[in-house]
Short mmCIF file of C-alpha atoms in Angstrom, two decimals:
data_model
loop_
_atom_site.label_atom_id
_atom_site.label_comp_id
_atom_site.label_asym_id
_atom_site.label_seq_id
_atom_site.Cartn_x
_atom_site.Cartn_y
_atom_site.Cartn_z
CA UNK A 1 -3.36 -0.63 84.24
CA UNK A 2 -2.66 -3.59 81.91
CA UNK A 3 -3.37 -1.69 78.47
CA UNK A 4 -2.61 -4.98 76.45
CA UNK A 5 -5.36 -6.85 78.71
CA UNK A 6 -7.63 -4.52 78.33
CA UNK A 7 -7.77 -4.12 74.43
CA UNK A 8 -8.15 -7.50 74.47
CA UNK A 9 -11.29 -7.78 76.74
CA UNK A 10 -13.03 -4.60 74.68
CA UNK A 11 -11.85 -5.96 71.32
CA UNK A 12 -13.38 -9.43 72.61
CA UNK A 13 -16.51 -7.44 73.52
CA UNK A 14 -17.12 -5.82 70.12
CA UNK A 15 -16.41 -2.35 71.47
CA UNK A 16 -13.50 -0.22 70.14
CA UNK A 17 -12.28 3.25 71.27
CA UNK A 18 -10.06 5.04 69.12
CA UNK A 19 -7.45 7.23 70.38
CA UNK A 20 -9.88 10.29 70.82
CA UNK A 21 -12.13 8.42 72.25
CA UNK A 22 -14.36 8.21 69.64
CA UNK A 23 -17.03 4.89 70.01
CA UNK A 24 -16.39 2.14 67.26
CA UNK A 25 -19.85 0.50 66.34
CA UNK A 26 -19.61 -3.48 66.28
CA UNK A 27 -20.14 -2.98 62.25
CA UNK A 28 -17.13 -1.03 62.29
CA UNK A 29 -15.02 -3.25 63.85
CA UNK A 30 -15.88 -6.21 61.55
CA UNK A 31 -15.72 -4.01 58.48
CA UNK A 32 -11.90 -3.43 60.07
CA UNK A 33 -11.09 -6.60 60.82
CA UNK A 34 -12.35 -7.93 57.19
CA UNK A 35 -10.42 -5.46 55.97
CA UNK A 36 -6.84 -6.61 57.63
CA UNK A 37 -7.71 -9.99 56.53
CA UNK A 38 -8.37 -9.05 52.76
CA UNK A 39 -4.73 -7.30 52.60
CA UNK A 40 -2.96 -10.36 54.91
CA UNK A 41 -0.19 -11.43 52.71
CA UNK A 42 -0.64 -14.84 51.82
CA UNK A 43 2.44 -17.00 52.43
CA UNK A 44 3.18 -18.94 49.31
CA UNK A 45 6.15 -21.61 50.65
CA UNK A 46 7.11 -22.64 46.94
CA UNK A 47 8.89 -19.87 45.09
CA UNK A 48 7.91 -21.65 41.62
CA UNK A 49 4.41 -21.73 42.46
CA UNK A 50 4.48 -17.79 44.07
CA UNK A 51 6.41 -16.60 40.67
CA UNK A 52 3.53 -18.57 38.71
CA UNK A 53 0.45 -17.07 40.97
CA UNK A 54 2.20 -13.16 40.50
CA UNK A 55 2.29 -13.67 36.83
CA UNK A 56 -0.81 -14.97 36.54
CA UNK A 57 -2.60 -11.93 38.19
CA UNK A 58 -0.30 -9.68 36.42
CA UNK A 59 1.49 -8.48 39.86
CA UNK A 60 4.60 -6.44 39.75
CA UNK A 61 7.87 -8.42 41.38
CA UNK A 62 7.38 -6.04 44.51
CA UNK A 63 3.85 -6.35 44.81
CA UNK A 64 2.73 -9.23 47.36
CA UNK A 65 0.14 -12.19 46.92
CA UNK A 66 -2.87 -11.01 49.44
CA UNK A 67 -5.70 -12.86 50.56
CA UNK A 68 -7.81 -10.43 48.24
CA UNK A 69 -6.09 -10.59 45.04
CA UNK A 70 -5.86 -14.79 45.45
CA UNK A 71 -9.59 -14.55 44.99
CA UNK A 72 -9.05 -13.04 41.27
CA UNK A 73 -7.20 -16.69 40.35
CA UNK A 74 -8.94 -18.48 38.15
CA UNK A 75 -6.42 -20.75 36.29
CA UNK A 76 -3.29 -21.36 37.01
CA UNK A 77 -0.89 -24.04 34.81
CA UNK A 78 2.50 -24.74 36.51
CA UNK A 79 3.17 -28.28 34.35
CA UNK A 80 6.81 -28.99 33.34
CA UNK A 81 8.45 -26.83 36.61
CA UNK A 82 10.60 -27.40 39.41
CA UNK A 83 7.32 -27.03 41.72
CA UNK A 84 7.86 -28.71 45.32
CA UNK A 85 5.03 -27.75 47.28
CA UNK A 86 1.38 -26.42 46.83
CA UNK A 87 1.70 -24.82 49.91
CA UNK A 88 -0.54 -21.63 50.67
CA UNK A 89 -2.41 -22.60 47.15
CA UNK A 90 -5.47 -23.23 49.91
CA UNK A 91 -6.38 -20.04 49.75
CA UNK A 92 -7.22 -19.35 46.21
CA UNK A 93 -11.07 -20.42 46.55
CA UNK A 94 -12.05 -19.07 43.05
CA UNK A 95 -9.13 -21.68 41.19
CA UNK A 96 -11.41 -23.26 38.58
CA UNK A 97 -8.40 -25.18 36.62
CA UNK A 98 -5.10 -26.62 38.12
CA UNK A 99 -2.34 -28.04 35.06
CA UNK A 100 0.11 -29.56 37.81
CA UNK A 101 1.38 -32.48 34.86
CA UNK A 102 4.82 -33.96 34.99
CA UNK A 103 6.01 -32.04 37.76
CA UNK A 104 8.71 -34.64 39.24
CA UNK A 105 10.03 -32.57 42.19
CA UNK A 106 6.33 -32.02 43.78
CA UNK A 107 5.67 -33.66 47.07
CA UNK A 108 2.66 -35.54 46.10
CA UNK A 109 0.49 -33.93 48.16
CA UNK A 110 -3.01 -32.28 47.40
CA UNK A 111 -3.69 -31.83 50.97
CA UNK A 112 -3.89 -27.86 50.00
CA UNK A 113 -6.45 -28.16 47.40
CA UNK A 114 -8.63 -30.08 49.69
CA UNK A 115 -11.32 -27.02 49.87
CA UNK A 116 -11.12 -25.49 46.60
CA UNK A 117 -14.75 -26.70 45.54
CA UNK A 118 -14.75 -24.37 42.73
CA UNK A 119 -12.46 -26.09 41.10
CA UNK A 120 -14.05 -27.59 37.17
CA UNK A 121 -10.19 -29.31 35.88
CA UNK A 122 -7.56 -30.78 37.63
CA UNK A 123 -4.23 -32.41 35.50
CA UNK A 124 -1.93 -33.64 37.98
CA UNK A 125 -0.27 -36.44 35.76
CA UNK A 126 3.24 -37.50 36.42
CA UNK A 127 3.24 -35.87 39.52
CA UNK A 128 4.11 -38.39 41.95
CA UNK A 129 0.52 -38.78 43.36
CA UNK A 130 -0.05 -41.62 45.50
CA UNK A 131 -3.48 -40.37 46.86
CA UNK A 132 -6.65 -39.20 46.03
CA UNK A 133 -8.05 -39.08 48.99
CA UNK A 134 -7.38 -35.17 49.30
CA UNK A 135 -10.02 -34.68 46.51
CA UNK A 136 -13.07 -36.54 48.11
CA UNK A 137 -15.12 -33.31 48.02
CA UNK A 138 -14.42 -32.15 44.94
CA UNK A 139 -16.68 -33.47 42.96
CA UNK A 140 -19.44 -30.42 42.92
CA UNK A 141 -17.99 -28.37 39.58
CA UNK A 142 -15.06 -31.28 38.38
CA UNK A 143 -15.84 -32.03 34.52
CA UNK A 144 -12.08 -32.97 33.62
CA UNK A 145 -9.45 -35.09 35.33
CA UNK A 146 -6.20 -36.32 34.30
CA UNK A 147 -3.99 -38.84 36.95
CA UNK A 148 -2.08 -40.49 34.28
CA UNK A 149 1.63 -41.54 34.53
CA UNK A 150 1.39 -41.80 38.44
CA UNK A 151 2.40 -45.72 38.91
CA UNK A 152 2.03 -45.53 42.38
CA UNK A 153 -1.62 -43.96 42.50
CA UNK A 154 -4.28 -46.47 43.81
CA UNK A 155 -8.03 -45.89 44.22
CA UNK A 156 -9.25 -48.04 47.22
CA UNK A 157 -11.72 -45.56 49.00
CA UNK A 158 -13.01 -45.73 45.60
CA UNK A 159 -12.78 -41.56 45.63
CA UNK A 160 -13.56 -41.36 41.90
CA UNK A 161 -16.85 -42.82 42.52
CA UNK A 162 -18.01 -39.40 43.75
CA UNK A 163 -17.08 -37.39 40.50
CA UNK A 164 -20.73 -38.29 38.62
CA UNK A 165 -20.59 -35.19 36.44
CA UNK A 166 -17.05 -35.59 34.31
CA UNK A 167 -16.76 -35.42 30.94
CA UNK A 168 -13.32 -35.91 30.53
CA UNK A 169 -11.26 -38.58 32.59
CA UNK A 170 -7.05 -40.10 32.54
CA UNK A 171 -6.29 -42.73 34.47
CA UNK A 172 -3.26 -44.43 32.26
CA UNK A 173 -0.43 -45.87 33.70
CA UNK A 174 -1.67 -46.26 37.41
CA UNK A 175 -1.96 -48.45 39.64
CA UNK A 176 -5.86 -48.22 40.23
CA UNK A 177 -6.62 -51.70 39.76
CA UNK A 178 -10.76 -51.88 39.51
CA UNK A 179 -13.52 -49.92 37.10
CA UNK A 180 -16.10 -49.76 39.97
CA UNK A 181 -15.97 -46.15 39.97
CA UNK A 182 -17.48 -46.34 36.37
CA UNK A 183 -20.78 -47.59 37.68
CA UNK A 184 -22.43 -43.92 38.42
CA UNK A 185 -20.26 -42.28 35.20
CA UNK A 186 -23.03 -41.54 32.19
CA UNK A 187 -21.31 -38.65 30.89
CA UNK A 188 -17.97 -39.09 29.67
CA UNK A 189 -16.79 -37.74 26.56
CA UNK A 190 -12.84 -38.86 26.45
CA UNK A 191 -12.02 -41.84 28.45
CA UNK A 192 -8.04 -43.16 29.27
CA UNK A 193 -7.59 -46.35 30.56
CA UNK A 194 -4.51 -47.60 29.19
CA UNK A 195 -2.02 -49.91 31.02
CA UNK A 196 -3.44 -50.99 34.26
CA UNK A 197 -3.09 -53.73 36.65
CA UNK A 198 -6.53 -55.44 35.65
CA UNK A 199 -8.90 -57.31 33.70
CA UNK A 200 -11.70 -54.99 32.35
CA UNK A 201 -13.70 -57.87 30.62
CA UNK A 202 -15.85 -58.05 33.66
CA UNK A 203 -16.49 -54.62 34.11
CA UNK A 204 -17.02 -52.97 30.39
CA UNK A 205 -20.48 -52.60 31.35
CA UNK A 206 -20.23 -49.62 33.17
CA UNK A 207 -17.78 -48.49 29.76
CA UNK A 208 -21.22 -49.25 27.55
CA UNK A 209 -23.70 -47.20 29.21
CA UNK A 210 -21.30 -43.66 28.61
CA UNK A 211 -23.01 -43.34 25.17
CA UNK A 212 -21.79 -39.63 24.66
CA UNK A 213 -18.51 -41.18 24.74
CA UNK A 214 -16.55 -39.98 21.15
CA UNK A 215 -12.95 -40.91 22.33
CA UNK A 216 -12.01 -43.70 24.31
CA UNK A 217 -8.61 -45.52 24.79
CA UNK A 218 -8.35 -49.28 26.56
CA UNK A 219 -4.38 -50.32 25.11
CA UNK A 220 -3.54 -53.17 27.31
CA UNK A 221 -5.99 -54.60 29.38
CA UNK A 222 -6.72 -58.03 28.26
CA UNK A 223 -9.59 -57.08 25.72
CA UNK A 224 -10.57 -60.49 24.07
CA UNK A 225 -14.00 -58.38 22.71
CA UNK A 226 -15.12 -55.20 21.03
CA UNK A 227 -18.99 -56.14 21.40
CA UNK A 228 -19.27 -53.46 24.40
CA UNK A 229 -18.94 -50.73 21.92
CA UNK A 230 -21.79 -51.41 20.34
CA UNK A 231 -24.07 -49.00 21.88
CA UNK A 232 -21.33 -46.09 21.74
CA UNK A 233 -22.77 -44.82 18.61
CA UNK A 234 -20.60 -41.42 18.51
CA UNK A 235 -17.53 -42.83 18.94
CA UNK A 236 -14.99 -41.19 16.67
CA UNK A 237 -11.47 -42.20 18.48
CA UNK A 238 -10.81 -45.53 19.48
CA UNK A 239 -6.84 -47.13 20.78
CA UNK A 240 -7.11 -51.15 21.87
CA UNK A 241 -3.50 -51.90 21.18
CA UNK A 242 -2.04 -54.54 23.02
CA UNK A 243 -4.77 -56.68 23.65
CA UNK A 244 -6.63 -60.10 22.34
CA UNK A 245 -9.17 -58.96 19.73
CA UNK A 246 -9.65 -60.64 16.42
CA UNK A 247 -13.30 -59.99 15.56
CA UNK A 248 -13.69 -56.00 14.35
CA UNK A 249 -17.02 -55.58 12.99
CA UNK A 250 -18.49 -54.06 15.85
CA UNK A 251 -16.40 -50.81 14.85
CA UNK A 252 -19.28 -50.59 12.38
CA UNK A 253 -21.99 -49.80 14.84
CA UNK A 254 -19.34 -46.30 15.47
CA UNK A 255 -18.09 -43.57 14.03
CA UNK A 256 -14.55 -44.78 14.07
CA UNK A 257 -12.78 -44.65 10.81
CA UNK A 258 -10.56 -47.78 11.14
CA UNK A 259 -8.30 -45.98 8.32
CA UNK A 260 -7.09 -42.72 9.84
CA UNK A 261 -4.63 -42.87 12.15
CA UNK A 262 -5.26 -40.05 14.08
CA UNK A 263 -8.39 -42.33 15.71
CA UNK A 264 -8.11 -45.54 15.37
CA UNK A 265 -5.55 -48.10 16.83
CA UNK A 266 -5.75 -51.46 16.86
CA UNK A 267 -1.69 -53.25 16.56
CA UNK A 268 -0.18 -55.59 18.23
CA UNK A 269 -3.09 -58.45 19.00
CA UNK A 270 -1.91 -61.30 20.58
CA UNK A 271 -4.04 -64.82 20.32
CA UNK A 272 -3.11 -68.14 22.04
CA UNK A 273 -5.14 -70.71 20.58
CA UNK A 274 -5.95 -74.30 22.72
CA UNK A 275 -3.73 -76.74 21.57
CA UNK A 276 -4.51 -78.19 18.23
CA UNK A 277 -3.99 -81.31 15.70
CA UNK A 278 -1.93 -81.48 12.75
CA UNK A 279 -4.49 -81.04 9.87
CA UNK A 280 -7.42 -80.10 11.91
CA UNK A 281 -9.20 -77.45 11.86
CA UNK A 282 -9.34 -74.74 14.53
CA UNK A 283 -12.06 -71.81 14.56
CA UNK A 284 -10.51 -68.01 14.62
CA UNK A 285 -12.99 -65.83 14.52
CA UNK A 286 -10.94 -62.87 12.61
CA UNK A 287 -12.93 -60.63 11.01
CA UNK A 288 -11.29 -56.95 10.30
CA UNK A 289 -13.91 -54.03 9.46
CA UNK A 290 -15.84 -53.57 6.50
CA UNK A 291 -14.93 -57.40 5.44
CA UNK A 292 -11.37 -56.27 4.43
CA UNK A 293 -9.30 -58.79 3.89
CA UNK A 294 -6.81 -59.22 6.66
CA UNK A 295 -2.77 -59.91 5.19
CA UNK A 296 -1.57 -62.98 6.32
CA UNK A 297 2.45 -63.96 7.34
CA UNK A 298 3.14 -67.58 7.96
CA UNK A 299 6.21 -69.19 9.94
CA UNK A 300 4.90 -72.65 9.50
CA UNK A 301 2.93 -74.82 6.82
CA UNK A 302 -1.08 -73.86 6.74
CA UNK A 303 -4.15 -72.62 5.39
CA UNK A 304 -6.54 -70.12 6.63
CA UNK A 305 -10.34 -70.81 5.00
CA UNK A 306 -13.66 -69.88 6.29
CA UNK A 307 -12.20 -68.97 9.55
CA UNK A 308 -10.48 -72.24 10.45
CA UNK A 309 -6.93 -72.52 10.86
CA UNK A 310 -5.40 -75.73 9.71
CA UNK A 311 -1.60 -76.64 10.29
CA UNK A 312 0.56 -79.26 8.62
CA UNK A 313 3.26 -78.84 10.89
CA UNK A 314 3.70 -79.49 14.71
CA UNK A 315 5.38 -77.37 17.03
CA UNK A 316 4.73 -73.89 18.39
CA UNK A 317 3.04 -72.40 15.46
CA UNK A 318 2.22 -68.47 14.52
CA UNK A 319 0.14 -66.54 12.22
CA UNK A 320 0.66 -63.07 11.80
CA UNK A 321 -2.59 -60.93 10.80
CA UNK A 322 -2.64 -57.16 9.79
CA UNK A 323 -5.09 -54.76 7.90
CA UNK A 324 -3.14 -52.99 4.89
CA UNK A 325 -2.44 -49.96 6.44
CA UNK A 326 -1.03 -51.60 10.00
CA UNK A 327 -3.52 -50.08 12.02
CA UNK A 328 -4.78 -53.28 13.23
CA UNK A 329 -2.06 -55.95 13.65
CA UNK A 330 -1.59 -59.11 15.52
CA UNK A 331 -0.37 -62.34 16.37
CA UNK A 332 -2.23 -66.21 16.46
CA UNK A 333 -0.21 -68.67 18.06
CA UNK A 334 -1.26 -72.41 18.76
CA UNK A 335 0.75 -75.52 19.59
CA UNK A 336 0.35 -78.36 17.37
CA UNK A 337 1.19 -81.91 18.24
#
């Protein structure tokens, strides 16, 4: 008799004998099975990330990571490490928040965090991601995101567009190149767009209507206007360095406090003017907050009065503009034949 074959076929049909004979109800075999599978020893492929999950639930170096006691992780934070691999991670359905940030040996890939819908935070900045299309149903719990520093990390299944409930969101320093995914956002607190490939101008609409926003940073992306901050009432933080803004006064519709420098950020405007006419007049609409007087650096011959810039010189001309503590800071220039 093949023993093997038949275990099988009574195992198969929910009937067990044990070596006495003794019937096994169907309840009894499941409770057995369940069981087995609660003490199966999860294989964890990356020994940073295994060393991280045993410390985490406070296991002894001898004791091994089971399917049961992966249920009790909550949080884990393996930032700054030699991780390679999250690798086995797929079966810690409880993780609530992942800290995975400048990690420069990881593969990239979130493939293994693809289920874990329990999952409220998720920092995987500088950690080689490429691809966010691992993440597409995450969105259920996720409040906070952070993506930044990944230069290679595009958006164009528009994944982002799903997360409608975050509060908290980093996308600096990528390569996701359109604010579409704003359109359905009402509920961000901290917003981090600094550095991308685009031109937000056309899409700061979908920045206007987050009115719970209280810290947001835009530093280079072609800003020529502050007017869709206007409706942003508790806005406390604000960084829009690098970009083409004169006129400040809408700060005064915000909380911002243009003076501390733990907030506010404004340096290194830069202004090309059409080309102008020696002793004509051009409009510059340069206003800094609260009416302060901006300080003023020539390099050629002219006056600034009643916003219009008049040169007495040709050739390629510059004004230099700054508030008195250097928080806002720029440069006009115009050509002047």
């Amino acid at each position: 008799m093949n023993l093997k074959r038949n275990a099988i076929l009574l195992t198969c049909g929910a009937i067990l004998f044990t070596t006495s004979g003794t019937l096994l109800s169907p309840m009894s075999t499941q409770a057995s099975t369940m069981k087995i599978n609660q003490n199966k020893i999860v294989e964890i492929k990356d020994p940073v990330l295994k060393e991280a999950i045993k410390k985490q639930l406070n296991l002894t170096p001898d004791e091994e990571i089971t399917y049961d006691n992966i249920q009790k992780l909550t949080d884990l934070n393996v930032s700054e490490s030699a991780i390679k691999t999250l690798e086995g991670l797929e079966n810690a359905h409880s993780l609530k928040t992942l800290y995975l940030y400048h990690v420069q040996q990881f593969d990239g890939n979130l493939a293994p965090i693809a289920g874990l819908t329990e999952l409220t935070e998720l920092n995987v900045g500088k950690a080689n991601i490429t691809d966010l299309l691992p993440l597409k149903n995450l969105s259920k719990n996720m409040v906070g995101m952070s993506f930044e520093d990944n230069p290679h990390l595009t958006d164009n299944n528009n994944i982002l567009g799903a997360f409608t409930h975050l509060k908290t969101l980093s996308i600096n320093n990528t390569a996701i190149s359109n604010l579409d995914f704003l359109k359905n956002m009402y509920d961000l607190d901290i917003l981090f767009l600094n550095n991308l490939p685009l031109d937000a101008t056309s899409q700061l609409t979908y920045i206007s209507q987050n009115k719970a926003l209280t810290k947001l940073s835009m530093n280079n992306l072609a800003l020529s206007s502050l007017e869709f901050i206007r409706p942003l009432q508790d806005l406390q933080g604000l960084s829009v360095k690098d970009n083409h803004i004169v006129d400040f006064r809408p700060l005064t519709a915000t909380k911002v406090d243009s003076h501390n420098d733990d907030l506010f950020s404004a340096e290194n405007q830069s202004i090309s003017l059409p080309e102008g006419t020696v002793g004509l007049g051009t409009h510059v609409s340069l206003y800094l907050p609260k009416n302060d007087a901006p300080v003023l650096k020539w390099n050629a011959l002219g006056d600034f009065v009643n916003n219009q810039l008049t040169w007495h010189e040709t050739g390629v001309n510059t004004l230099d503009f700054s508030s008195n503590d250097n928080l806002i800071s720029g440069t006009i220039q115009q050509v002047i034949k």
